[in-house]
Short mmCIF file of C-alpha atoms and ligand atoms in Angstrom, two decimals:
data_model
loop_
_atom_site.label_atom_id
_atom_site.label_comp_id
_atom_site.label_asym_id
_atom_site.label_seq_id
_atom_site.Cartn_x
_atom_site.Cartn_y
_atom_site.Cartn_z
CA UNK A 17 173.48 -76.27 139.61
CA UNK A 18 175.45 -73.67 137.96
CA UNK A 19 177.22 -70.88 139.66
CA UNK A 20 175.74 -67.47 139.38
CA UNK A 21 178.72 -66.47 138.02
CA UNK A 22 178.42 -68.95 135.37
CA UNK A 23 174.68 -68.23 134.75
CA UNK A 24 175.21 -64.61 134.22
CA UNK A 25 178.43 -65.14 131.77
CA UNK A 26 175.45 -67.31 129.98
CA UNK A 27 173.27 -64.48 129.85
CA UNK A 28 175.49 -61.98 128.89
CA UNK A 29 177.00 -64.30 125.92
CA UNK A 30 173.48 -65.48 124.84
CA UNK A 31 172.49 -61.88 123.85
CA UNK A 32 175.29 -61.82 121.68
CA UNK A 33 177.74 -58.89 120.61
CA UNK A 34 175.24 -57.05 118.85
CA UNK A 35 172.72 -56.42 121.29
CA UNK A 36 175.05 -54.54 123.43
CA UNK A 37 173.89 -50.69 123.79
CA UNK A 38 176.40 -48.14 123.41
CA UNK A 39 176.43 -44.95 124.85
CA UNK A 40 176.60 -44.65 128.63
CA UNK A 41 176.65 -41.17 130.14
CA UNK A 42 180.69 -41.52 130.61
CA UNK A 43 180.88 -42.72 126.78
CA UNK A 44 178.96 -39.58 125.69
CA UNK A 45 181.42 -37.26 127.73
CA UNK A 46 184.10 -38.76 126.45
CA UNK A 47 183.08 -38.78 122.61
CA UNK A 48 182.27 -34.97 123.17
CA UNK A 49 186.06 -34.26 124.37
CA UNK A 50 187.14 -36.11 121.12
CA UNK A 51 184.77 -33.67 118.91
CA UNK A 52 186.93 -30.78 118.63
CA UNK A 53 189.40 -32.34 116.39
CA UNK A 54 189.15 -30.26 113.05
CA UNK A 55 192.79 -28.96 113.14
CA UNK A 56 196.04 -31.41 113.37
CA UNK A 57 197.33 -28.87 116.09
CA UNK A 58 194.24 -29.88 118.34
CA UNK A 59 194.97 -33.95 117.65
CA UNK A 60 198.62 -33.23 118.75
CA UNK A 61 197.26 -31.34 122.06
CA UNK A 62 195.30 -34.83 122.76
CA UNK A 63 198.82 -36.45 123.52
CA UNK A 64 201.21 -35.65 126.47
CA UNK A 65 204.16 -36.23 124.41
CA UNK A 66 207.41 -34.41 125.44
CA UNK A 67 207.12 -31.31 123.46
CA UNK A 68 211.02 -30.81 123.10
CA UNK A 69 211.20 -33.66 120.72
CA UNK A 70 210.31 -34.63 117.36
CA UNK A 71 208.64 -37.88 117.72
CA UNK A 72 208.89 -40.13 114.44
CA UNK A 73 208.24 -43.40 116.03
CA UNK A 74 204.80 -43.18 117.36
CA UNK A 75 203.85 -46.43 115.74
CA UNK A 76 206.03 -48.11 118.07
CA UNK A 77 204.06 -48.06 121.08
CA UNK A 78 200.98 -46.06 121.49
CA UNK A 79 200.93 -42.79 123.55
CA UNK A 80 197.73 -42.45 124.46
CA UNK A 81 195.33 -39.34 123.57
CA UNK A 82 193.10 -37.62 126.09
CA UNK A 83 190.36 -39.59 125.72
CA UNK A 84 191.80 -42.80 126.05
CA UNK A 85 193.67 -41.94 129.03
CA UNK A 86 190.69 -40.72 130.64
CA UNK A 87 188.59 -44.12 129.91
CA UNK A 88 191.65 -46.20 131.31
CA UNK A 89 191.91 -44.01 134.49
CA UNK A 90 188.02 -44.05 135.06
CA UNK A 91 187.89 -47.68 134.81
CA UNK A 92 191.13 -47.84 137.06
CA UNK A 93 189.29 -46.09 139.80
CA UNK A 94 186.49 -48.40 139.68
CA UNK A 95 188.35 -51.56 139.77
CA UNK A 96 190.58 -49.76 142.56
CA UNK A 97 187.52 -48.96 144.57
CA UNK A 98 185.64 -52.40 144.16
CA UNK A 99 187.67 -54.99 142.02
CA UNK A 100 185.03 -57.71 142.67
CA UNK A 101 181.80 -55.96 141.68
CA UNK A 102 183.42 -54.07 138.84
CA UNK A 103 184.51 -57.28 137.15
CA UNK A 104 181.31 -59.23 138.22
CA UNK A 105 179.40 -56.25 136.60
CA UNK A 106 181.45 -55.14 133.28
CA UNK A 107 182.43 -58.96 132.60
CA UNK A 108 180.19 -61.45 134.16
CA UNK A 109 177.14 -59.28 134.49
CA UNK A 110 174.13 -58.63 132.30
CA UNK A 111 174.28 -58.08 128.42
CA UNK A 112 174.07 -54.19 128.79
CA UNK A 113 177.23 -54.03 130.95
CA UNK A 114 179.28 -56.78 129.21
CA UNK A 115 182.28 -54.84 127.87
CA UNK A 116 183.93 -57.91 125.83
CA UNK A 117 181.11 -57.31 123.50
CA UNK A 118 181.16 -53.37 123.09
CA UNK A 119 185.15 -53.82 122.52
CA UNK A 120 184.63 -56.55 119.59
CA UNK A 121 181.54 -54.10 118.39
CA UNK A 122 183.94 -51.18 118.20
CA UNK A 123 186.45 -52.96 116.41
CA UNK A 124 183.90 -54.60 114.05
CA UNK A 125 182.22 -51.25 113.36
CA UNK A 126 185.92 -50.00 112.29
CA UNK A 127 187.40 -53.16 110.16
CA UNK A 128 183.47 -54.26 108.88
CA UNK A 129 182.43 -57.68 109.47
CA UNK A 130 181.24 -59.06 112.28
CA UNK A 131 181.95 -58.49 116.18
CA UNK A 132 181.04 -62.50 116.24
CA UNK A 133 184.42 -62.92 114.34
CA UNK A 134 186.72 -61.26 116.62
CA UNK A 135 189.15 -62.68 119.08
CA UNK A 136 190.61 -60.27 121.48
CA UNK A 137 194.46 -60.48 122.19
CA UNK A 138 196.85 -58.61 123.87
CA UNK A 139 198.90 -57.67 120.78
CA UNK A 140 199.83 -58.67 117.39
CA UNK A 141 202.34 -61.24 118.31
CA UNK A 142 199.69 -63.28 120.48
CA UNK A 143 197.04 -62.78 117.76
CA UNK A 144 199.73 -64.56 115.00
CA UNK A 145 200.09 -67.31 117.15
CA UNK A 146 196.27 -67.80 118.07
CA UNK A 147 196.06 -68.05 114.25
CA UNK A 148 199.11 -70.24 113.24
CA UNK A 149 198.86 -72.80 116.31
CA UNK A 150 195.18 -72.71 115.75
CA UNK A 151 194.98 -73.61 112.06
CA UNK A 152 194.35 -77.48 111.21
CA UNK A 153 197.88 -78.21 110.03
CA UNK A 154 199.44 -81.77 109.71
CA UNK A 155 202.25 -83.33 108.08
CA UNK A 156 202.13 -82.83 104.23
CA UNK A 157 200.81 -79.28 104.72
CA UNK A 158 203.04 -76.07 103.88
CA UNK A 159 203.00 -72.41 104.97
CA UNK A 160 204.29 -70.37 102.63
CA UNK A 161 205.40 -66.80 103.56
CA UNK A 162 207.68 -63.98 102.54
CA UNK A 163 211.32 -63.09 103.72
CA UNK A 164 210.03 -59.50 104.79
CA UNK A 165 207.78 -60.33 107.58
CA UNK A 166 208.38 -59.28 111.32
CA UNK A 167 210.36 -61.72 113.32
CA UNK A 168 207.39 -62.60 115.42
CA UNK A 169 205.20 -63.47 112.68
CA UNK A 170 208.40 -66.01 111.25
CA UNK A 171 208.58 -67.13 114.93
CA UNK A 172 204.62 -67.84 115.00
CA UNK A 173 205.06 -69.83 111.86
CA UNK A 174 208.03 -71.79 112.97
CA UNK A 175 206.51 -72.86 116.37
CA UNK A 176 203.36 -73.68 114.68
CA UNK A 177 204.99 -76.23 112.07
CA UNK A 178 206.96 -77.64 115.09
CA UNK A 179 204.40 -78.84 116.90
CA UNK A 180 201.75 -79.75 113.60
CA UNK A 181 204.67 -81.49 111.60
CA UNK A 182 203.86 -78.97 108.73
CA UNK A 183 207.08 -77.34 106.68
CA UNK A 184 206.94 -73.66 105.96
CA UNK A 185 209.19 -71.64 102.95
CA UNK A 186 210.00 -68.02 102.86
CA UNK A 187 210.42 -66.43 99.24
CA UNK A 188 211.46 -62.59 98.74
CA UNK A 189 208.66 -60.56 96.87
CA UNK A 190 211.37 -58.72 94.98
CA UNK A 191 215.11 -59.10 94.21
CA UNK A 192 215.91 -55.08 95.09
CA UNK A 193 213.96 -52.03 96.22
CA UNK A 194 214.34 -50.26 92.87
CA UNK A 195 212.38 -52.77 91.31
CA UNK A 196 209.07 -53.59 93.30
CA UNK A 197 205.80 -53.70 91.56
CA UNK A 198 202.41 -54.59 92.63
CA UNK A 199 202.31 -57.03 89.70
CA UNK A 200 205.41 -58.41 90.31
CA UNK A 201 204.79 -59.14 93.92
CA UNK A 202 201.50 -60.62 93.14
CA UNK A 203 202.99 -62.84 90.52
CA UNK A 204 205.94 -64.31 92.64
CA UNK A 205 203.48 -65.17 95.49
CA UNK A 206 201.21 -67.02 93.16
CA UNK A 207 204.21 -68.86 91.39
CA UNK A 208 205.40 -70.06 94.62
CA UNK A 209 202.17 -71.78 95.86
CA UNK A 210 202.62 -75.52 95.40
CA UNK A 211 199.97 -78.36 95.88
CA UNK A 212 201.12 -78.45 99.31
CA UNK A 213 200.81 -74.83 100.59
CA UNK A 214 197.66 -74.57 102.68
CA UNK A 215 198.50 -70.93 104.05
CA UNK A 216 200.07 -68.02 102.59
CA UNK A 217 201.26 -65.57 105.45
CA UNK A 218 201.88 -61.96 104.64
CA UNK A 219 202.58 -58.67 106.23
CA UNK A 220 200.34 -55.64 105.02
CA UNK A 221 202.91 -53.00 105.65
CA UNK A 222 206.73 -53.99 106.38
CA UNK A 223 208.00 -52.57 109.39
CA UNK A 224 211.44 -53.47 107.41
CA UNK A 225 211.11 -51.09 104.44
CA UNK A 226 207.73 -49.27 104.66
CA UNK A 227 206.53 -51.11 101.78
CA UNK A 228 202.54 -51.81 101.63
CA UNK A 229 201.78 -54.85 99.92
CA UNK A 230 198.37 -55.11 97.63
CA UNK A 231 196.13 -57.49 99.83
CA UNK A 232 193.34 -57.05 97.65
CA UNK A 233 195.08 -58.32 94.40
CA UNK A 234 196.74 -60.96 96.27
CA UNK A 235 193.34 -62.29 98.11
CA UNK A 236 192.06 -62.12 94.22
CA UNK A 237 195.00 -64.26 92.96
CA UNK A 238 194.53 -66.92 95.76
CA UNK A 239 190.80 -66.77 95.04
CA UNK A 240 191.81 -68.18 91.05
CA UNK A 241 194.11 -70.73 92.78
CA UNK A 242 191.48 -72.05 95.28
CA UNK A 243 188.85 -72.35 92.39
CA UNK A 244 190.88 -75.49 91.31
CA UNK A 245 190.96 -76.89 94.70
CA UNK A 246 188.63 -78.61 97.13
CA UNK A 247 186.99 -76.41 100.20
CA UNK A 248 189.67 -78.37 102.60
CA UNK A 249 192.38 -77.73 100.20
CA UNK A 250 191.82 -73.99 100.10
CA UNK A 251 194.85 -71.70 100.53
CA UNK A 252 194.40 -69.47 103.14
CA UNK A 253 195.09 -66.20 103.64
CA UNK A 254 196.86 -64.87 106.66
CA UNK A 255 197.86 -61.34 107.22
CA UNK A 256 199.86 -59.36 110.08
CA UNK A 257 198.10 -55.87 109.53
CA UNK A 258 199.66 -54.07 112.40
CA UNK A 259 201.01 -51.11 110.58
CA UNK A 260 198.13 -50.83 108.09
CA UNK A 261 195.36 -50.59 110.77
CA UNK A 262 194.53 -47.06 111.43
CA UNK A 263 196.48 -45.85 108.60
CA UNK A 264 195.00 -47.47 105.29
CA UNK A 265 191.37 -47.54 104.72
CA UNK A 266 189.62 -49.51 107.52
CA UNK A 267 187.78 -51.56 105.20
CA UNK A 268 189.55 -54.29 105.90
CA UNK A 269 187.44 -57.78 105.89
CA UNK A 270 186.38 -56.75 102.32
CA UNK A 271 189.70 -57.12 101.25
CA UNK A 272 189.61 -60.57 101.26
CA UNK A 273 191.91 -62.51 103.54
CA UNK A 274 190.92 -65.27 105.63
CA UNK A 275 192.43 -64.14 109.00
CA UNK A 276 194.23 -60.76 110.17
CA UNK A 277 195.93 -59.85 113.31
CA UNK A 278 196.77 -56.30 114.77
CA UNK A 279 197.58 -54.56 118.15
CA UNK A 280 195.10 -51.88 118.72
CA UNK A 281 198.65 -49.71 120.69
CA UNK A 282 199.97 -48.69 117.62
CA UNK A 283 198.50 -46.68 114.94
CA UNK A 284 194.81 -46.62 116.36
CA UNK A 285 196.45 -45.15 119.77
CA UNK A 286 194.59 -47.77 121.53
CA UNK A 287 195.60 -48.82 125.16
CA UNK A 288 199.02 -50.61 125.48
CA UNK A 289 198.68 -54.34 125.67
CA UNK A 290 195.52 -54.42 123.25
CA UNK A 291 194.80 -56.34 119.86
CA UNK A 292 192.78 -58.58 118.31
CA UNK A 293 192.21 -61.41 115.68
CA UNK A 294 189.38 -61.37 112.71
CA UNK A 295 188.90 -64.48 110.80
CA UNK A 296 186.03 -65.97 108.72
CA UNK A 297 183.55 -67.90 110.97
CA UNK A 298 184.47 -71.20 108.54
CA UNK A 299 187.85 -70.89 109.68
CA UNK A 300 187.31 -70.25 113.24
CA UNK A 301 185.08 -73.62 113.31
CA UNK A 302 187.89 -75.72 112.14
CA UNK A 303 190.55 -73.94 114.22
CA UNK A 304 192.09 -75.07 117.73
CA UNK A 305 191.92 -72.81 120.90
CA UNK A 306 195.45 -71.89 122.07
CA UNK A 307 194.42 -71.00 125.50
CA UNK A 308 191.54 -71.67 127.75
CA UNK A 309 188.81 -68.70 127.00
CA UNK A 310 186.73 -67.35 129.81
CA UNK A 311 184.27 -65.70 127.65
CA UNK A 312 182.66 -68.09 126.26
CA UNK A 313 179.53 -69.74 128.02
CA UNK A 314 179.28 -72.71 126.08
CA UNK A 315 183.15 -73.83 127.21
CA UNK A 316 182.18 -73.29 130.66
CA UNK A 317 178.95 -75.38 130.24
CA UNK A 318 180.57 -78.35 128.66
CA UNK A 319 183.40 -78.45 131.56
CA UNK A 320 180.59 -77.81 134.21
CA UNK A 321 179.11 -81.19 132.43
CA UNK A 322 182.16 -82.80 132.17
CA UNK A 323 181.77 -83.38 128.43
CA UNK A 324 184.04 -81.50 125.58
CA UNK A 325 181.73 -78.79 123.86
CA UNK A 326 179.37 -79.88 121.01
CA UNK A 327 179.07 -77.15 118.67
CA UNK A 328 182.15 -75.93 116.60
CA UNK A 329 184.73 -73.27 117.66
CA UNK A 330 183.74 -69.50 117.42
CA UNK A 331 186.02 -66.35 117.83
CA UNK A 332 185.42 -65.99 121.64
CA UNK A 333 186.92 -69.39 122.28
CA UNK A 334 190.13 -68.02 121.11
CA UNK A 335 190.46 -64.86 123.02
CA UNK A 336 193.25 -65.86 125.72
CA UNK A 337 191.03 -66.18 128.73
CA UNK A 338 191.83 -65.17 132.53
CA UNK A 339 192.01 -61.84 134.23
CA UNK A 340 193.21 -59.07 132.22
CA UNK A 341 194.72 -55.53 132.14
CA UNK A 342 190.97 -54.72 132.45
CA UNK A 343 191.09 -51.19 132.24
CA UNK A 344 192.85 -51.21 129.31
CA UNK A 345 190.89 -53.40 127.43
CA UNK A 346 187.81 -51.91 128.46
CA UNK A 347 189.07 -48.34 126.89
CA UNK A 348 189.84 -50.01 123.53
CA UNK A 349 186.48 -48.41 121.95
CA UNK A 350 187.09 -44.90 122.94
CA UNK A 351 190.38 -45.19 120.78
CA UNK A 352 188.09 -46.20 117.85
CA UNK A 353 186.00 -43.44 118.60
CA UNK A 354 189.06 -41.04 118.71
CA UNK A 355 190.05 -42.26 115.56
CA UNK A 356 186.54 -42.00 113.83
CA UNK A 357 185.90 -38.53 115.29
CA UNK A 358 189.19 -37.53 113.48
CA UNK A 359 188.01 -39.39 110.17
CA UNK A 360 189.71 -42.32 108.53
CA UNK A 361 189.73 -40.59 105.15
CA UNK A 362 191.33 -37.62 106.75
CA UNK A 363 193.97 -39.74 108.55
CA UNK A 364 194.61 -41.59 105.56
CA UNK A 365 195.31 -38.57 103.52
CA UNK A 366 197.09 -36.80 106.29
CA UNK A 367 199.74 -39.80 106.89
CA UNK A 368 200.53 -40.32 103.21
CA UNK A 369 200.97 -36.32 102.61
CA UNK A 370 203.44 -36.29 105.26
CA UNK A 371 205.44 -39.52 104.69
CA UNK A 372 205.13 -38.68 100.76
CA UNK A 373 206.82 -35.23 101.61
CA UNK A 374 209.38 -36.95 103.52
CA UNK A 375 210.23 -39.66 100.57
CA UNK A 376 210.33 -36.95 97.92
CA UNK A 377 212.57 -34.92 99.92
CA UNK A 378 215.16 -37.87 100.57
CA UNK A 379 214.85 -38.92 96.93
CA UNK A 380 216.36 -35.73 96.44
CA UNK A 381 219.46 -36.15 98.31
CA UNK A 382 222.57 -38.09 96.79
CA UNK A 383 223.71 -38.94 99.91
CA UNK A 384 220.32 -41.05 100.84
CA UNK A 385 219.34 -44.36 99.74
CA UNK A 386 215.42 -44.80 99.88
CA UNK A 387 214.33 -47.80 100.46
CA UNK A 388 210.47 -47.47 100.65
CA UNK A 389 208.47 -47.08 97.51
CA UNK A 390 207.81 -43.49 96.33
CA UNK A 391 204.13 -44.50 94.86
CA UNK A 392 201.54 -44.31 97.63
CA UNK A 393 200.16 -47.24 96.05
CA UNK A 394 203.17 -49.39 97.74
CA UNK A 395 203.94 -47.13 100.80
CA UNK A 396 202.21 -46.04 103.94
CA UNK A 397 203.35 -44.40 106.99
CA UNK A 398 207.16 -45.39 107.52
CA UNK A 399 210.17 -44.38 105.32
CA UNK A 400 213.23 -46.46 105.72
CA UNK A 401 216.53 -45.23 104.21
CA UNK A 402 220.41 -45.16 104.63
CA UNK A 403 222.88 -42.47 104.59
CA UNK A 404 225.92 -43.14 102.70
CA UNK A 405 228.79 -43.56 105.15
CA UNK A 406 226.72 -44.01 108.42
CA UNK A 407 225.43 -47.07 109.88
CA UNK A 408 221.70 -46.93 110.67
CA UNK A 409 222.39 -46.51 114.40
CA UNK A 410 224.69 -43.60 113.74
CA UNK A 411 221.71 -41.60 111.99
CA UNK A 412 219.32 -42.19 114.78
CA UNK A 413 221.52 -41.35 117.14
CA UNK A 414 222.55 -38.13 115.48
CA UNK A 415 218.97 -37.18 114.74
CA UNK A 416 218.27 -37.65 118.09
CA UNK A 417 221.46 -35.89 119.57
CA UNK A 418 221.81 -33.06 117.44
CA UNK A 419 218.29 -32.32 116.44
CA UNK A 420 215.93 -33.94 118.82
CA UNK A 421 214.44 -36.03 116.35
CA UNK A 422 213.17 -39.43 117.79
CA UNK A 423 213.60 -41.99 114.84
CA UNK A 424 214.13 -45.78 115.04
CA UNK A 425 216.41 -48.62 113.72
CA UNK A 426 214.38 -51.23 112.09
CA UNK A 427 214.96 -54.66 113.87
CA UNK A 428 215.49 -57.14 110.89
CA UNK A 429 218.58 -58.75 109.83
CA UNK A 430 219.70 -55.77 107.49
CA UNK A 431 218.38 -52.60 109.31
CA UNK A 432 217.91 -49.33 108.09
CA UNK A 433 216.90 -46.24 109.40
CA UNK A 434 213.17 -45.41 109.85
CA UNK A 435 211.02 -42.29 110.31
CA UNK A 436 207.16 -42.48 110.60
CA UNK A 437 205.01 -39.53 110.11
CA UNK A 438 201.81 -40.00 112.27
CA UNK A 439 198.80 -37.80 113.05
CA UNK A 440 200.53 -35.93 115.59
CA UNK A 441 202.89 -34.77 113.25
CA UNK A 442 203.48 -31.66 111.18
CA UNK A 443 204.70 -30.79 107.36
CA UNK A 444 207.24 -28.54 109.20
CA UNK A 445 208.46 -31.39 111.45
CA UNK A 446 209.16 -33.32 107.91
CA UNK A 447 211.14 -30.14 106.83
CA UNK A 448 213.20 -30.27 109.89
CA UNK A 449 213.92 -34.12 109.71
CA UNK A 450 215.10 -33.68 106.11
CA UNK A 451 217.15 -30.73 106.61
CA UNK A 452 219.34 -32.82 109.55
CA UNK A 453 219.52 -35.45 107.15
CA UNK A 454 220.71 -33.49 104.37
CA UNK A 455 223.39 -31.85 106.75
CA UNK A 456 224.79 -35.48 107.05
CA UNK A 457 226.03 -35.29 103.68
C1 PLP B 524 205.25 -56.11 111.12
C2 PLP B 524 205.24 -56.41 112.71
N1 PLP B 524 204.15 -56.96 113.14
C3 PLP B 524 204.09 -57.54 114.44
C4 PLP B 524 204.76 -56.62 115.53
C5 PLP B 524 204.85 -56.80 117.06
O1 PLP B 524 203.49 -56.02 117.37
P1 PLP B 524 202.97 -55.92 118.66
O2 PLP B 524 204.14 -55.79 119.53
O3 PLP B 524 201.89 -55.56 118.47
O4 PLP B 524 202.86 -57.82 119.07
C6 PLP B 524 205.87 -55.70 114.91
C7 PLP B 524 206.25 -54.54 115.78
O5 PLP B 524 206.48 -53.53 115.84
C8 PLP B 524 205.96 -55.19 113.53
O6 PLP B 524 206.63 -54.60 113.14
#
C-alpha cells in the first residue's frame, strides 16, 4: 500500500509542471505591488539598502526587493503556524498547490525551454556539482575548461574527474586583456578540442574580469565539431551563467548550450539560497543523480516496490531532496515577477549604460588599468581594474573608508578591484565612484 503522502506526491507530479494554475490572490497582490516600477528611483526604493553607502557589489548576494521579502514572510508565517499542513499541501498536495512546479514554471518562462527540464538547486555551486558529477564520464574522456572560471567551477570539475577517472584541461582564452576578441576566443576554444574532449565548460560572465563570452558563437562552433561525431561522443557545452542571468537577454535556452547552472540569489535578487540547473532532456536522461530527490514520484514508487527506477532520468531526479528553506524556495517566482515587471530589456540597457559610463571614465585615467573590455559585446554588469601603486584591497578599503563606496576584490589567483552597477544604482553614483578613483592618482 502506498502512503497518502506518496499518493499525493504522484498526483501532483503526474499533472506535470505545465498544469499548475498561477495567480492566487496573494500572488496577484504581490504582483500589483511591483507594478509601479517605471522609474529607477522606485526600483531602488524596493530594497532596504543602507542609504549611507553606494552599493557596488549587489550581485554578490541579493538584497531582496519588497515583493520578495513579503513573499518569504508570508510563507514563513504559514510554516510557523502549521509546518505539517503547510508542507503537506504545498509540497505533497494536489497539483493546484504544488509549488516546486510553479518555481520551475517561473524559471522556464524567463529562460525559455520547458519547466520539465529544470532541477532546483541551492546555488550555482550545487548546480555545477549536479552537472559535472552527473555526466556519464569515464577514463579516457576529457573535460576542457578555461583558466578564467570561478573556484567552484574548477572544483566541481576536479571532484568529478577524480571519481570518474576522466581528465581535465584548462586553456586561457586570450593572452592579455588588451587583446581580447570574440573571434579569437571562439577559435582558441575550438582548436583546443581533442578527440577525447567530451565536455567544454565555460563561464558566461567572468567574475575575474567582467568579460562576457560569446556563448551563441561557441555553441555554433561546437555544433560544427559535433557534426563529425557519433551522438554518444558529442562534445557537451556546460555553462556557469550566474552573472549573465538577470543582466543579459533572458533567451538563454536558445543560445544552444547543453547544461546551464545559475543561482537566483545574485542578479535576479531572488531568495538567498536558491538556484537551478537547466539541461537538455536527452542529457538529463543519460546523467546520474548525485543525491536523493524527493520530488519524483517514480523514484518513490520504485523504492516502495524494491526495484530500481525503470524510466530514464529526468530533471526532477536531480533536485537535491529533503526539506529545504521552503519559504525561500517558494518565493522564487516572485523574484522573476519583479524582474519581468521592470522589463528584461530595460534592465539590460540600464546595466549596460551604467557600466559603460564607468568603463569609459576609467579608460581616461592614466593611473588606472582597466581589465574589462570596453565593448558591450564583451562586457556585462561588472568592471574590473587596478590603480597604479595600490593593491586591489587598498583600493576597495579606501573607497569604503573615504567615500562609503562598497566595491569588492575578485576572488582569483590574481585579484583586481571590482565594481558592479545594477538596477539599484544611478549615473550619479558612477560619477561619484569615478571621482573617488580619480583622486587616487
Ligand atoms: C562565476 C561564478 N560562479 C559561481 C559562483 C558561486 O555562486 P553561488 O554562490 O551561487 O554558488 C560565483 C560567486 O560569485 C561566481 O562569481
